[in-house]
Short mmCIF file of C-alpha atoms (C1' of nucleotides) in Angstrom, two decimals:
data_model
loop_
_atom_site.label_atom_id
_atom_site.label_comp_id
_atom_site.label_asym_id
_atom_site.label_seq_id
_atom_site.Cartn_x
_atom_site.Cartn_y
_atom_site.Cartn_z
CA UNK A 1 61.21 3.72 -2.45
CA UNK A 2 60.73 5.75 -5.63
CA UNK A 3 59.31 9.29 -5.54
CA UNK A 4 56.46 7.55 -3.63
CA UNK A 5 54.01 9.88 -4.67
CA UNK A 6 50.81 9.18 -4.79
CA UNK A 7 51.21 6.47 -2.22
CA UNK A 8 48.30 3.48 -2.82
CA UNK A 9 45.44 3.36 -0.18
CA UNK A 10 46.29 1.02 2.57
CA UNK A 11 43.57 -1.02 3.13
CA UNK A 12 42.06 -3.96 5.09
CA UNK A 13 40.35 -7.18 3.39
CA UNK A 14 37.37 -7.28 5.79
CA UNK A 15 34.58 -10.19 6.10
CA UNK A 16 32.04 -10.09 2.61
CA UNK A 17 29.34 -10.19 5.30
CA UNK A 18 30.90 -6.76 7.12
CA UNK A 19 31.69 -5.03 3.69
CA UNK A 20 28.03 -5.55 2.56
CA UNK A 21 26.33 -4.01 6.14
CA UNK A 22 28.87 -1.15 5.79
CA UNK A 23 28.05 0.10 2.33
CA UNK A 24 24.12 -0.63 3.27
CA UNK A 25 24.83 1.66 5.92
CA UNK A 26 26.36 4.07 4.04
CA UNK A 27 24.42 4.45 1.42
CA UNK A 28 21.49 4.92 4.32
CA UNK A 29 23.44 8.07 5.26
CA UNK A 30 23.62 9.85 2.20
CA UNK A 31 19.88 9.12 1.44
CA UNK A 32 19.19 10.21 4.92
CA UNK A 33 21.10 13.52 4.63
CA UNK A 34 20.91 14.52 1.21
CA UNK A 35 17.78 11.80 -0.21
CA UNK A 36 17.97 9.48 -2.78
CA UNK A 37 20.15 11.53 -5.62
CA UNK A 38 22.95 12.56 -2.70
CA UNK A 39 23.48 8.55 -2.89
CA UNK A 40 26.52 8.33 -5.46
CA UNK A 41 28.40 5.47 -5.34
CA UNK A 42 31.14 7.86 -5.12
CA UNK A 43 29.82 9.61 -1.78
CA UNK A 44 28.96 5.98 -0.56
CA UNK A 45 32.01 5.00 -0.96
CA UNK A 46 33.58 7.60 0.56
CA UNK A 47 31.76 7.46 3.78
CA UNK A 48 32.61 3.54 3.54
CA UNK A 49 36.10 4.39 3.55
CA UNK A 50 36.65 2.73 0.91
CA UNK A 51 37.16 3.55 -3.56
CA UNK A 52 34.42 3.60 -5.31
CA UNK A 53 34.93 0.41 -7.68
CA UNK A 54 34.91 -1.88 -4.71
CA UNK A 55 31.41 -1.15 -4.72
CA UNK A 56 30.43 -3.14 -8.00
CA UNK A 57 32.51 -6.42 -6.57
CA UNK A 58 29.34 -6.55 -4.00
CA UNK A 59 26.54 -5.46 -6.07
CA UNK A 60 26.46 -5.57 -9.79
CA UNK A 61 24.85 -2.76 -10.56
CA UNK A 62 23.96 0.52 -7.53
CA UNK A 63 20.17 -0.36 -8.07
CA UNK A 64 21.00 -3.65 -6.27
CA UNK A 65 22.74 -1.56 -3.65
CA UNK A 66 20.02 0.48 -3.42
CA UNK A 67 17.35 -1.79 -3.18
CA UNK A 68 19.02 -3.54 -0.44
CA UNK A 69 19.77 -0.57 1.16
CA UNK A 70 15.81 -0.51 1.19
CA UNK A 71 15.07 -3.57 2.60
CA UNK A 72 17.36 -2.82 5.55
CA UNK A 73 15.10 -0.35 6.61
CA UNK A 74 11.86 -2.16 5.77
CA UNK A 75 13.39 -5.20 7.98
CA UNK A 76 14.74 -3.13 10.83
CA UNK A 77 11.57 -1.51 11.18
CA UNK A 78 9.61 -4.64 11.21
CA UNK A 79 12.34 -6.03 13.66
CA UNK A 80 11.63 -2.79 15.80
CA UNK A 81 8.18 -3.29 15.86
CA UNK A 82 8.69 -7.28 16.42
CA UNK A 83 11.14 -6.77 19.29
CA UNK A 84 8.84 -4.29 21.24
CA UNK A 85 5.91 -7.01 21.37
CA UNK A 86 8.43 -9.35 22.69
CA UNK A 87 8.84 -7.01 25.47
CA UNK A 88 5.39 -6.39 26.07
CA UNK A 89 3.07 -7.70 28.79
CA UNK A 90 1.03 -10.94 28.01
CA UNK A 91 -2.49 -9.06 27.75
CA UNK A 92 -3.52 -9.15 23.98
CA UNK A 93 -4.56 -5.15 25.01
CA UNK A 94 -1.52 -4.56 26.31
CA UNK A 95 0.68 -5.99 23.16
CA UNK A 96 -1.34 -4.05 20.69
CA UNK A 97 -0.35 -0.99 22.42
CA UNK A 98 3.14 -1.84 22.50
CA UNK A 99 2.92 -2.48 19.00
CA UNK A 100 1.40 1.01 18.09
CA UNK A 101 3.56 2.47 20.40
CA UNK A 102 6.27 1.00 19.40
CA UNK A 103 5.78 1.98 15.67
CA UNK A 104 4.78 5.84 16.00
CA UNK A 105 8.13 6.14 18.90
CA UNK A 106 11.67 6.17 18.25
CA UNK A 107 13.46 5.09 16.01
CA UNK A 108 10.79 3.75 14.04
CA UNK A 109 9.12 7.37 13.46
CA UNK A 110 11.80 9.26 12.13
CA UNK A 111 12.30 11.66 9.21
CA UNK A 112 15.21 9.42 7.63
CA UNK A 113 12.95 6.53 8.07
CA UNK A 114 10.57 8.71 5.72
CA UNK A 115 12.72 9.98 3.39
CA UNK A 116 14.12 6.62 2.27
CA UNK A 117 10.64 5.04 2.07
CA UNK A 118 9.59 7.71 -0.04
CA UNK A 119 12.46 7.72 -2.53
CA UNK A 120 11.44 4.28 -3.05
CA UNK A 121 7.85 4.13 -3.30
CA UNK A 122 8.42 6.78 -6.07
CA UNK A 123 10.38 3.67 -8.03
CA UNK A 124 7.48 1.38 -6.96
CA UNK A 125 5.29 2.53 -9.92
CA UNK A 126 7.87 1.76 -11.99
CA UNK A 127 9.90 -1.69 -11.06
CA UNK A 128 7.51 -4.50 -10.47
CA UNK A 129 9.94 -6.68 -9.01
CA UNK A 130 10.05 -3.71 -6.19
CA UNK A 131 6.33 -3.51 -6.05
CA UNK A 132 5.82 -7.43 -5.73
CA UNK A 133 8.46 -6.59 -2.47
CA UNK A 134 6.40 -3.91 -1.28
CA UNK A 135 3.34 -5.30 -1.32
CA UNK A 136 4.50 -8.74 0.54
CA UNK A 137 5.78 -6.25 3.58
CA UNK A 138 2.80 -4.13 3.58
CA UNK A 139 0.07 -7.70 3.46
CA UNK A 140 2.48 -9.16 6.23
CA UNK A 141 2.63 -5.98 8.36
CA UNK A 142 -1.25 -5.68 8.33
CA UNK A 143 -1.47 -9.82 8.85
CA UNK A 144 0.39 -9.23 11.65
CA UNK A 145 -1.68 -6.58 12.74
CA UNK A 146 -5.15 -8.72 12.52
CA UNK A 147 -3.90 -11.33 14.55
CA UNK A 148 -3.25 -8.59 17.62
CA UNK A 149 -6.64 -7.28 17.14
CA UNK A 150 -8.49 -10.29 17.23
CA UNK A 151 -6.98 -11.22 20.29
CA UNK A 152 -7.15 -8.15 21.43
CA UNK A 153 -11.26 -8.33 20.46
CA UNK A 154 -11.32 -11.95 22.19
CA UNK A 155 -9.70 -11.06 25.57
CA UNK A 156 -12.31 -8.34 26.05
CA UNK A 157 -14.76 -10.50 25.50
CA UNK A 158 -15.70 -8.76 21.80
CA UNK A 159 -16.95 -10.69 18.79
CA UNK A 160 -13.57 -11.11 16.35
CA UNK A 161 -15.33 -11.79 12.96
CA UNK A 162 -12.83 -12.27 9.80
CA UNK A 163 -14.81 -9.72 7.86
CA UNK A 164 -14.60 -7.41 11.15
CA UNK A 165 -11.18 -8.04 12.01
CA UNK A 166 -10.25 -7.66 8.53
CA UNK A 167 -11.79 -4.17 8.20
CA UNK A 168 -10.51 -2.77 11.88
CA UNK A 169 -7.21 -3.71 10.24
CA UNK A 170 -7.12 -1.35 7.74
CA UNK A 171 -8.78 1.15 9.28
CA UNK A 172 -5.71 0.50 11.77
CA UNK A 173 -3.03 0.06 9.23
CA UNK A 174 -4.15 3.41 8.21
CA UNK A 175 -4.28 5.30 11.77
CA UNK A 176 -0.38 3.71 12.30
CA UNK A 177 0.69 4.82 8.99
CA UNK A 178 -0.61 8.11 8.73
CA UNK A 179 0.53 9.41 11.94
CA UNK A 180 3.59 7.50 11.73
CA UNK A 181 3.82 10.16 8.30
CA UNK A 182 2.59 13.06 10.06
CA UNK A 183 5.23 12.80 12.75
CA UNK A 184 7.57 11.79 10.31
CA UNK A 185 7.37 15.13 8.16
CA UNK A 186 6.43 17.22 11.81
CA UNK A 187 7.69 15.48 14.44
CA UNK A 188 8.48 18.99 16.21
CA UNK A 189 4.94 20.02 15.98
CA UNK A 190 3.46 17.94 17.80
CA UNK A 191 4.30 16.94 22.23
CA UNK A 192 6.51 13.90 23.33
CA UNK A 193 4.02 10.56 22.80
CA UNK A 194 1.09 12.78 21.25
CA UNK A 195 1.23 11.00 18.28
CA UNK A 196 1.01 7.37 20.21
CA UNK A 197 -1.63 8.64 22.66
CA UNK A 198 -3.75 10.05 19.81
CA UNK A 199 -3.27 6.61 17.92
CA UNK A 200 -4.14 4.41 20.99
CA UNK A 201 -7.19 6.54 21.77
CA UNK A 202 -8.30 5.93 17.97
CA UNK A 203 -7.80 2.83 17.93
CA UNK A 204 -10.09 2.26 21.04
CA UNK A 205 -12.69 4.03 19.29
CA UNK A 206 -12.74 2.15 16.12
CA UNK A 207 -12.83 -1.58 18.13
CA UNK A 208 -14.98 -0.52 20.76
CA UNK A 209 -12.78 -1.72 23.66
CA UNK A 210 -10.48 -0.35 25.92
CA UNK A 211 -6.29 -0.99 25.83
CA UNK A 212 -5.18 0.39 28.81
CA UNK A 213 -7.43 -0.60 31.59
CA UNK A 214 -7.86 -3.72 32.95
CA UNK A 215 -11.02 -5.02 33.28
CA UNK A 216 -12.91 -6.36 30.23
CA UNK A 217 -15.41 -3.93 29.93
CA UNK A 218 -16.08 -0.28 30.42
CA UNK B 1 16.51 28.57 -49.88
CA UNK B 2 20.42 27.17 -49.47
CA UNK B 3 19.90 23.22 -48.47
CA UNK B 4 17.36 23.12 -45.95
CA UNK B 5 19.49 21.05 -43.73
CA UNK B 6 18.57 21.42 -40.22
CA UNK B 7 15.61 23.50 -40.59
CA UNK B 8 15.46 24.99 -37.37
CA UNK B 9 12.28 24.54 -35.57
CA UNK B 10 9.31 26.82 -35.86
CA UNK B 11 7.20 27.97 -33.16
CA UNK B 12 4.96 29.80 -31.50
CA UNK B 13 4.73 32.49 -29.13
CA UNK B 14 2.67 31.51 -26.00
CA UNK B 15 1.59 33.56 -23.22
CA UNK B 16 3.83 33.38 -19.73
CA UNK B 17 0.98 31.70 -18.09
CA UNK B 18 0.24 28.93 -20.53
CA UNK B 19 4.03 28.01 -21.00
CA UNK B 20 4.61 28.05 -17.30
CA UNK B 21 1.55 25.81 -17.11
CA UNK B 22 2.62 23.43 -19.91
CA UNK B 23 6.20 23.21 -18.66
CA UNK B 24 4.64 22.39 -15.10
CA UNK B 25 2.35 19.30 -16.63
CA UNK B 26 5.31 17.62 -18.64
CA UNK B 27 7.23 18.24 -15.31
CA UNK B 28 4.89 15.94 -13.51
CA UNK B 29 4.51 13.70 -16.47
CA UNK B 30 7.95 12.90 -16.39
CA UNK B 31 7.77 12.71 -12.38
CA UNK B 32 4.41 10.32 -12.59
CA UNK B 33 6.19 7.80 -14.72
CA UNK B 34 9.81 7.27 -14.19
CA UNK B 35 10.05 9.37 -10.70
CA UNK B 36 11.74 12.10 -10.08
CA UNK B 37 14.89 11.25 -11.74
CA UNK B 38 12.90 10.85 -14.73
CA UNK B 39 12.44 14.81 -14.68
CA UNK B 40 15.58 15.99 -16.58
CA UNK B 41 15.08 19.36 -18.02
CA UNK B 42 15.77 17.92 -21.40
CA UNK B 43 12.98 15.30 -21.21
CA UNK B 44 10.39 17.98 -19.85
CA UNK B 45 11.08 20.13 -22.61
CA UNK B 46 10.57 17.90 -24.70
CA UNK B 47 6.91 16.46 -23.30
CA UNK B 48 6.32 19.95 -23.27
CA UNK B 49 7.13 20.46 -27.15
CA UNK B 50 9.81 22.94 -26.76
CA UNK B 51 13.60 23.18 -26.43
CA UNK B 52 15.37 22.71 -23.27
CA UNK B 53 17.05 26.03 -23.24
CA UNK B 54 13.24 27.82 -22.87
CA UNK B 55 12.58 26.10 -19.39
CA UNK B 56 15.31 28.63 -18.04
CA UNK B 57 13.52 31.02 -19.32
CA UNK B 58 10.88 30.57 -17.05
CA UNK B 59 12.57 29.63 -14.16
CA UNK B 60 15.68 30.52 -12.85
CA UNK B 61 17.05 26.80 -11.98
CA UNK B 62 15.38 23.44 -12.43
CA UNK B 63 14.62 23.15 -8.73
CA UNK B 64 12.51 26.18 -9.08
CA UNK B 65 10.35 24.39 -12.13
CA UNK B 66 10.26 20.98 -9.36
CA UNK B 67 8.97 23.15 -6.51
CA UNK B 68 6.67 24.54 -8.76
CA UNK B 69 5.22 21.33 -9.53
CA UNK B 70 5.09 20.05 -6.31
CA UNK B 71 3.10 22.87 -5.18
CA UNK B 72 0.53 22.63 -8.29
CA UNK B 73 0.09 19.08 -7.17
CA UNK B 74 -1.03 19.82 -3.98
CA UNK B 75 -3.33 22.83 -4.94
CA UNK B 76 -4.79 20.61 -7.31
CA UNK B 77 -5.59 18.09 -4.80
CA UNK B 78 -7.03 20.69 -2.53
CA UNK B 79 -9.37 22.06 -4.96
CA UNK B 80 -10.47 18.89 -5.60
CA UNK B 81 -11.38 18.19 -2.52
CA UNK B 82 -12.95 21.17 -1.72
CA UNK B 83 -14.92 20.61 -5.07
CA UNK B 84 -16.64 18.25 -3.22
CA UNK B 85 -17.80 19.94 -0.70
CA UNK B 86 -19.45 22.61 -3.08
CA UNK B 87 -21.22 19.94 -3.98
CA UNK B 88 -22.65 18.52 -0.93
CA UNK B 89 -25.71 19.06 0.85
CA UNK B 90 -26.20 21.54 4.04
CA UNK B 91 -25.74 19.06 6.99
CA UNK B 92 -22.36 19.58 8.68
CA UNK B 93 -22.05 15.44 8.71
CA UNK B 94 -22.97 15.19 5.23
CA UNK B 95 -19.88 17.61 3.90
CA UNK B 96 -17.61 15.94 6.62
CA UNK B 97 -18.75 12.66 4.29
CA UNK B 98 -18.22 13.63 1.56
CA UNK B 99 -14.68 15.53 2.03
CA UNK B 100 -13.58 12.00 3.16
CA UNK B 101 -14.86 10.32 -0.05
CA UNK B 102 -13.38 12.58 -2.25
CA UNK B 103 -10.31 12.02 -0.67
CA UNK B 104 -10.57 8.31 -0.91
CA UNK B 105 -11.66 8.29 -4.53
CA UNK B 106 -11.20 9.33 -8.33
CA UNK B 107 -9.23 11.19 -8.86
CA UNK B 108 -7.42 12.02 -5.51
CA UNK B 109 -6.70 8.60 -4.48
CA UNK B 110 -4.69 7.74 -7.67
CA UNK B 111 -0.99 6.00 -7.77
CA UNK B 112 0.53 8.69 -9.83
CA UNK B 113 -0.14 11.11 -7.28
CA UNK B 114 1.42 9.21 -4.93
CA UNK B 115 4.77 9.05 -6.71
CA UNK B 116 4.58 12.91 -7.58
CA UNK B 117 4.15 13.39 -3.80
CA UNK B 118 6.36 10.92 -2.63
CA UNK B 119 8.96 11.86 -5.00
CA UNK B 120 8.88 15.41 -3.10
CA UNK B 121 8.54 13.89 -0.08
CA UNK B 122 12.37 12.68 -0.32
CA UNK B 123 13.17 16.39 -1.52
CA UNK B 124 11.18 18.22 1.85
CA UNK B 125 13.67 16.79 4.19
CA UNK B 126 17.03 18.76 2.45
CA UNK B 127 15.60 21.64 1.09
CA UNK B 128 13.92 24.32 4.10
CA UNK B 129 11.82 26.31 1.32
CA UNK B 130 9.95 23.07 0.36
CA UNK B 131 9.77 21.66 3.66
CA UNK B 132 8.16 25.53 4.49
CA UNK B 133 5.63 24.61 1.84
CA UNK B 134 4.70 21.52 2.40
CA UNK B 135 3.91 22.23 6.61
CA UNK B 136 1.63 24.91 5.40
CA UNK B 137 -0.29 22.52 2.70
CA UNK B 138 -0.59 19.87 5.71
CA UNK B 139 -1.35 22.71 8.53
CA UNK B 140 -4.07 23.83 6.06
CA UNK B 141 -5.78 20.89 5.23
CA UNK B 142 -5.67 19.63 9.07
CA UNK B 143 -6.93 23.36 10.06
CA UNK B 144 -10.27 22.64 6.73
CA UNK B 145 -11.32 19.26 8.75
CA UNK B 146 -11.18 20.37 11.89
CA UNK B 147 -13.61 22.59 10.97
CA UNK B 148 -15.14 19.77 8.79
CA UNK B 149 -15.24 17.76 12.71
CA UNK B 150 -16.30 20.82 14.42
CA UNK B 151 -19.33 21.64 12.62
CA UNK B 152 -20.60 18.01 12.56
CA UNK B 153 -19.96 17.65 16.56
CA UNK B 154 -21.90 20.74 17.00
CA UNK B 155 -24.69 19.91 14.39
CA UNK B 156 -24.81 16.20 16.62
CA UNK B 157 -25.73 18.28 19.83
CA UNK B 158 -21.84 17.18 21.14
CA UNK B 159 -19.31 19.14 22.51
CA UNK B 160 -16.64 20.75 20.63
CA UNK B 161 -13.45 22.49 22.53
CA UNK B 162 -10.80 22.64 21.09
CA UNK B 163 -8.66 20.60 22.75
CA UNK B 164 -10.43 17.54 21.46
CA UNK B 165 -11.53 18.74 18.10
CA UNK B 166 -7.19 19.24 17.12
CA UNK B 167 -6.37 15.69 18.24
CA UNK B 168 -9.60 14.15 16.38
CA UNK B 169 -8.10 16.25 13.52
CA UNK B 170 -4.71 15.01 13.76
CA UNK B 171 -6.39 11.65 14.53
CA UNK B 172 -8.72 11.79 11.29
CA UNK B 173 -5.86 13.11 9.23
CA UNK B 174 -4.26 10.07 9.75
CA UNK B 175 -7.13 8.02 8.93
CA UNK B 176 -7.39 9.20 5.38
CA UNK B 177 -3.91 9.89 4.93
CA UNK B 178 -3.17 6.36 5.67
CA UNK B 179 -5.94 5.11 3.32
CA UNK B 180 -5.24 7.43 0.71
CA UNK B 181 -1.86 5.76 0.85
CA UNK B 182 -2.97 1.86 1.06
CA UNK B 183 -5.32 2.61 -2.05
CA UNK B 184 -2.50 4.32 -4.22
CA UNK B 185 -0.08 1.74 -3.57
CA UNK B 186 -2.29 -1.41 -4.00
CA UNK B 187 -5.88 -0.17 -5.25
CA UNK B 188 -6.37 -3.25 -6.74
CA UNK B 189 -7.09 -5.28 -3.89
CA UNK B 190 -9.65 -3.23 -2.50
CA UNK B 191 -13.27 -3.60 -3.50
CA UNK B 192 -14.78 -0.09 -5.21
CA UNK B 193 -15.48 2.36 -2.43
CA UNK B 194 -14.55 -0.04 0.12
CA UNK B 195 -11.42 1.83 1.93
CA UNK B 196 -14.14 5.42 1.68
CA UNK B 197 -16.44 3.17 3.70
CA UNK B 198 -13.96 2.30 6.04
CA UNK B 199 -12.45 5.50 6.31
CA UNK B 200 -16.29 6.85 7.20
CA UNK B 201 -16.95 4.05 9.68
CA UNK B 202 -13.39 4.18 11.34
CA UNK B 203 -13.96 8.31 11.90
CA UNK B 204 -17.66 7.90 13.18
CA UNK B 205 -16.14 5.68 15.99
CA UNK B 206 -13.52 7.89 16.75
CA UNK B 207 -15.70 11.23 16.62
CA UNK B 208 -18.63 8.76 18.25
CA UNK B 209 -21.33 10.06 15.93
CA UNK B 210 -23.21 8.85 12.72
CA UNK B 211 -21.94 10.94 9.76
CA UNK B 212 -24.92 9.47 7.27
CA UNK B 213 -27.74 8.65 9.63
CA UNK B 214 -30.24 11.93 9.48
CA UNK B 215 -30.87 12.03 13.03
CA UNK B 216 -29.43 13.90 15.96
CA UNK B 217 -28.36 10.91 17.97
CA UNK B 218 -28.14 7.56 17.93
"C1'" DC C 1 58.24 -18.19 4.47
"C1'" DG C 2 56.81 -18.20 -0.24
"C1'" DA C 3 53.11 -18.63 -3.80
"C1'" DG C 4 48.58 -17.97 -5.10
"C1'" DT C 5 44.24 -15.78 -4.92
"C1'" DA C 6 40.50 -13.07 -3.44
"C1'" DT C 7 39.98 -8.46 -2.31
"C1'" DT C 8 40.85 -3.71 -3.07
"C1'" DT C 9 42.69 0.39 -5.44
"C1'" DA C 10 43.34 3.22 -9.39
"C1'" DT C 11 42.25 5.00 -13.75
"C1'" DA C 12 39.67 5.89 -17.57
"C1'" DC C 13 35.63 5.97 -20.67
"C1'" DG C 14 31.22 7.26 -22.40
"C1'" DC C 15 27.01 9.36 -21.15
"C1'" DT C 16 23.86 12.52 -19.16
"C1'" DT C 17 23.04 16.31 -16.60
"C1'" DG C 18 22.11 21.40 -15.58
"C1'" DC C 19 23.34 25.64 -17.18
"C1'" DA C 20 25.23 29.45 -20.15
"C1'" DT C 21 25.08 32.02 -24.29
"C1'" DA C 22 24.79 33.30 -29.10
"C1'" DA C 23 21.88 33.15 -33.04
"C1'" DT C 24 17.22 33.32 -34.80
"C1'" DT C 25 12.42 34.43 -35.37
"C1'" DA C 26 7.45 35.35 -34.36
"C1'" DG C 27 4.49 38.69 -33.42
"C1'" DA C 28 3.10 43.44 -31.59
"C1'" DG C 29 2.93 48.36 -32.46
"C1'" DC C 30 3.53 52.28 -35.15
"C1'" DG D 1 4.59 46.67 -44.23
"C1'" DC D 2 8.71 47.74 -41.20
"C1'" DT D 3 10.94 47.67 -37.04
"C1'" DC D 4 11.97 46.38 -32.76
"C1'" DT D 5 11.94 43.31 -29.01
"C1'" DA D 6 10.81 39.54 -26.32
"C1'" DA D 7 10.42 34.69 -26.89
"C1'" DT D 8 12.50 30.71 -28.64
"C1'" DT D 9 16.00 27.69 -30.74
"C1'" DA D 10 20.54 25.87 -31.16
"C1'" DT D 11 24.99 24.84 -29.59
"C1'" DG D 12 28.46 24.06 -26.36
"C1'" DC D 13 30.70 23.27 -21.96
"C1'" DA D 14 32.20 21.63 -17.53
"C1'" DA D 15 30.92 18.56 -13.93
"C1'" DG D 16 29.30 14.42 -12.16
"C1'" DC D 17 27.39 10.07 -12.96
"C1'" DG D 18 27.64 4.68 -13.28
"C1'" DT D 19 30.45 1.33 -14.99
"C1'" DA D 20 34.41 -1.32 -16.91
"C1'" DT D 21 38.96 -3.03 -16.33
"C1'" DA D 22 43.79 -3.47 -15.24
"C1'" DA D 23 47.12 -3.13 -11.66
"C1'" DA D 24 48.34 -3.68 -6.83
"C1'" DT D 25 48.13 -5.79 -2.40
"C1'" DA D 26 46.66 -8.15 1.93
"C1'" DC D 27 45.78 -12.31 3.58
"C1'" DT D 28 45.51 -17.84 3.34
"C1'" DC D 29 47.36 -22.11 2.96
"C1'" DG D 30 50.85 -25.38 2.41
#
DNA sequence: CGAGTATTTATACGCTTGCATAATTAGAGC
DNA sequence: GCTCTAATTATGCAAGCGTATAAATACTCG
C-alpha cells in the first residue's frame, strides 16, 4: 500500500527434494556453459529462479553444492550406461556392445559431460574425500566392465581367466575412456558412430572374439 | 638513511625469456597443487619471487599467462615423448614401443599433469583460441603415431592405406590416452610398468602384429 | 480462519581478485 | 661515473565472490 517500491519477490515454497534437483541442475548449466568458475552461487541462483541465500539453507557451504552437482553427472552417466544394457539383447556379445555403444553415443559423450569431469578431477589431487569418491566410481565402472567381458569370453567359447579378464579390462576401460575424451573435446571431427565402431572393432581385437556376428567363432 | 621502514624490495633485472619462463613454472605450480583456482596472479608472483604488478608486464591479461602455460605443458609432454624415440633403436616396431612407454611412464604419466591438463580442459570448451590450440596439439600427436603405426605395418610386411592406419590411430590414441589417464588418477594400484605392458599388448591385437618379437611374422 | 513455522528474500560484510598506475631502481651505454 | 631507460616495486581501486543474518512470507495444522 505504501510507495511499494521495491516490491518483495513472490515466491513458491517448493518440495526440499525439488529445490535440491533444481539448483543441481543449475549449477550443471553454468559449469556447462561457462566451466567451473562461471558457477557463482549468484548465477546459480539466478538461473534457479530463485536469491542467492536460499542456496546455503540446502548446502552449507557451495563446495557441497558443487560436489553434488558432480555426482549427478557421475550417476546419470552410470544410469545411462546401466539403462542401455537393460535394453540390450541377451547375448553376453551383444550387451557389451550396447554398453560401449552406449557410453561413446549420446548423451553420455558430450562436451558438458567433459567439462564438468574435468573441473573436478583438477580438485581430485587436492580433496581426498573427492578422490576416495572417484576412485569407488572408476573400480565399480571397470567391475562392471569385467563381468561383461567374461561372459562375453565364455559365450564364445574363450578361456575367461581372472588375471586375463582383469587385464582386457583395463585395456578396455582405457579404449572407452579415451575415445569417449576424444569425441568429447572433437566430437565434430570425427562421422556419426565412428567413435563406437572404432571402439567395438578394438575391442574385438584385444579379446580375440567377435561382437557382432553370431556364431561362436570366426 | 631516514628509518628503513618498508625497505622496498631489491631486485634483479632478468632477461624477457627467463622471466616469462619463471612466471610460466610458478603458474603451473600453483595449477599442479590447488587447481586452477589456485593460480591467482598474486600467488604466481609470488612462487615466482616477484611482485604481482610485473606479471602484466609480460602479459597483457592473466588468461594470456594461463594459455601460456597450458601450451608449455603440452610441448613439454611432446618433447618428451619424442625424446624417446631419439632414443630407440631402428626397427619401426621398436620406436612404436617405445613412444607408448614413454607415454605410460615417468615422467609423462604423472598426476600433476593430469590436473594442469584437466584444469585446461574445463577452460577449452569457453574460450575458441584455446580450444584452437588444443585440436592442433591432439591432431599432431594422432598425425606422429600414425606414422609411428604406419611404419611398423609396413616394416611387418602388412598393409597400410590409409583408411585403416587413421582409425588404428584414433583407436591407439585412445588406448594410451585412456591409460595415461587410469595411471594419473590412481597409479598406485597398478604394478610398475604394468598399464605400458598392457597398453603394448592391447595395440599389438588391435594392429595384429608383435611390436617386440624380432621377426617378420608371427 | 488464525497462529505458528519452515521456507524464502533481502541486505550487508569482509575478502580476494584482476587490473591500473605512479614511484623507484638496476643496469646498459656513452 | 653519469645518464637515461626499461624493468620492477608499491599502492590503490572497483568488482565480484562466498557467507552470515535479519526480515518477510507462503503454507500447514488445528
Amino acid at each position: 500500500m505504501n510507495a511499494q517500491s521495491a516490491t518483495r519477490k513472490t515466491f513458491r515454497r517448493e518440495g526440499e527434494d525439488k529445490r535440491r534437483e533444481d539448483l543441481i541442475a543449475a549449477t550443471l548449466e553454468c559449469v556447462a556453459e561457462r566451466g567451473l568458475a562461471g558457477a557463482t552461487v549468484r548465477e546459480i541462483a539466478m538461473r534457479a529462479d530463485v536469491t542467492a541465500g536460499l542456496i546455503r539453507y540446502y548446502f552449507p557451504t557451495k563446495d557441497d553444492l558443487i560436489s553434488a552437482a558432480y555426482r549427478a553427472v557421475m550417476n546419470r552417466m552410470t544410469v545411462q550406461a546401466s539403462d542401455a544394457l537393460q535394453n540390450a539383447a541377451n547375448d553376453p556379445r551383444a550387451r557389451l556392445q550396447a554398453f560401449v555403444t552406449a557410453n561413446l553415443g549420446e548423451p553420455i559423450m558430450d562436451p558438458h559431460n567433459l567439462s564438468l569431469w574435468a573441473g573436478f578431477i583438477a580438485l581430485v589431487h587436492a580433496d581426498p574425500v573427492m578422490a576416495a569418491a572417484h576412485r569407488d566410481g572408476y573400480l565399480g565402472f571397470r567391475d562392471e566392465l569385467e563381468i561383461l567381458i567374461r561372459e562375453a569370453l565364455i559365450a564364445t567359447g574363450k578361456p575367461a581367466e581372472r588375471v586375463h579378464t582383469r587385464r582386457h579390462a583395463i585395456a578396455i576401460n582405457a579404449i572407452i575412456d579415451g575415445l569417449w575424451l576424444e569425441g568429447c573435446l572433437a566430437r565434430d571431427i570425427f562421422a556419426e558412430g565412428e567413435l563406437a565402431e572404432t571402439g567395438i572393432i578394438a575391442i574385438e581385437a584385444v579379446l580375440g572374439i567377435s561382437l557382432t556376428a553370431e556364431g561362436d567363432a570366426r
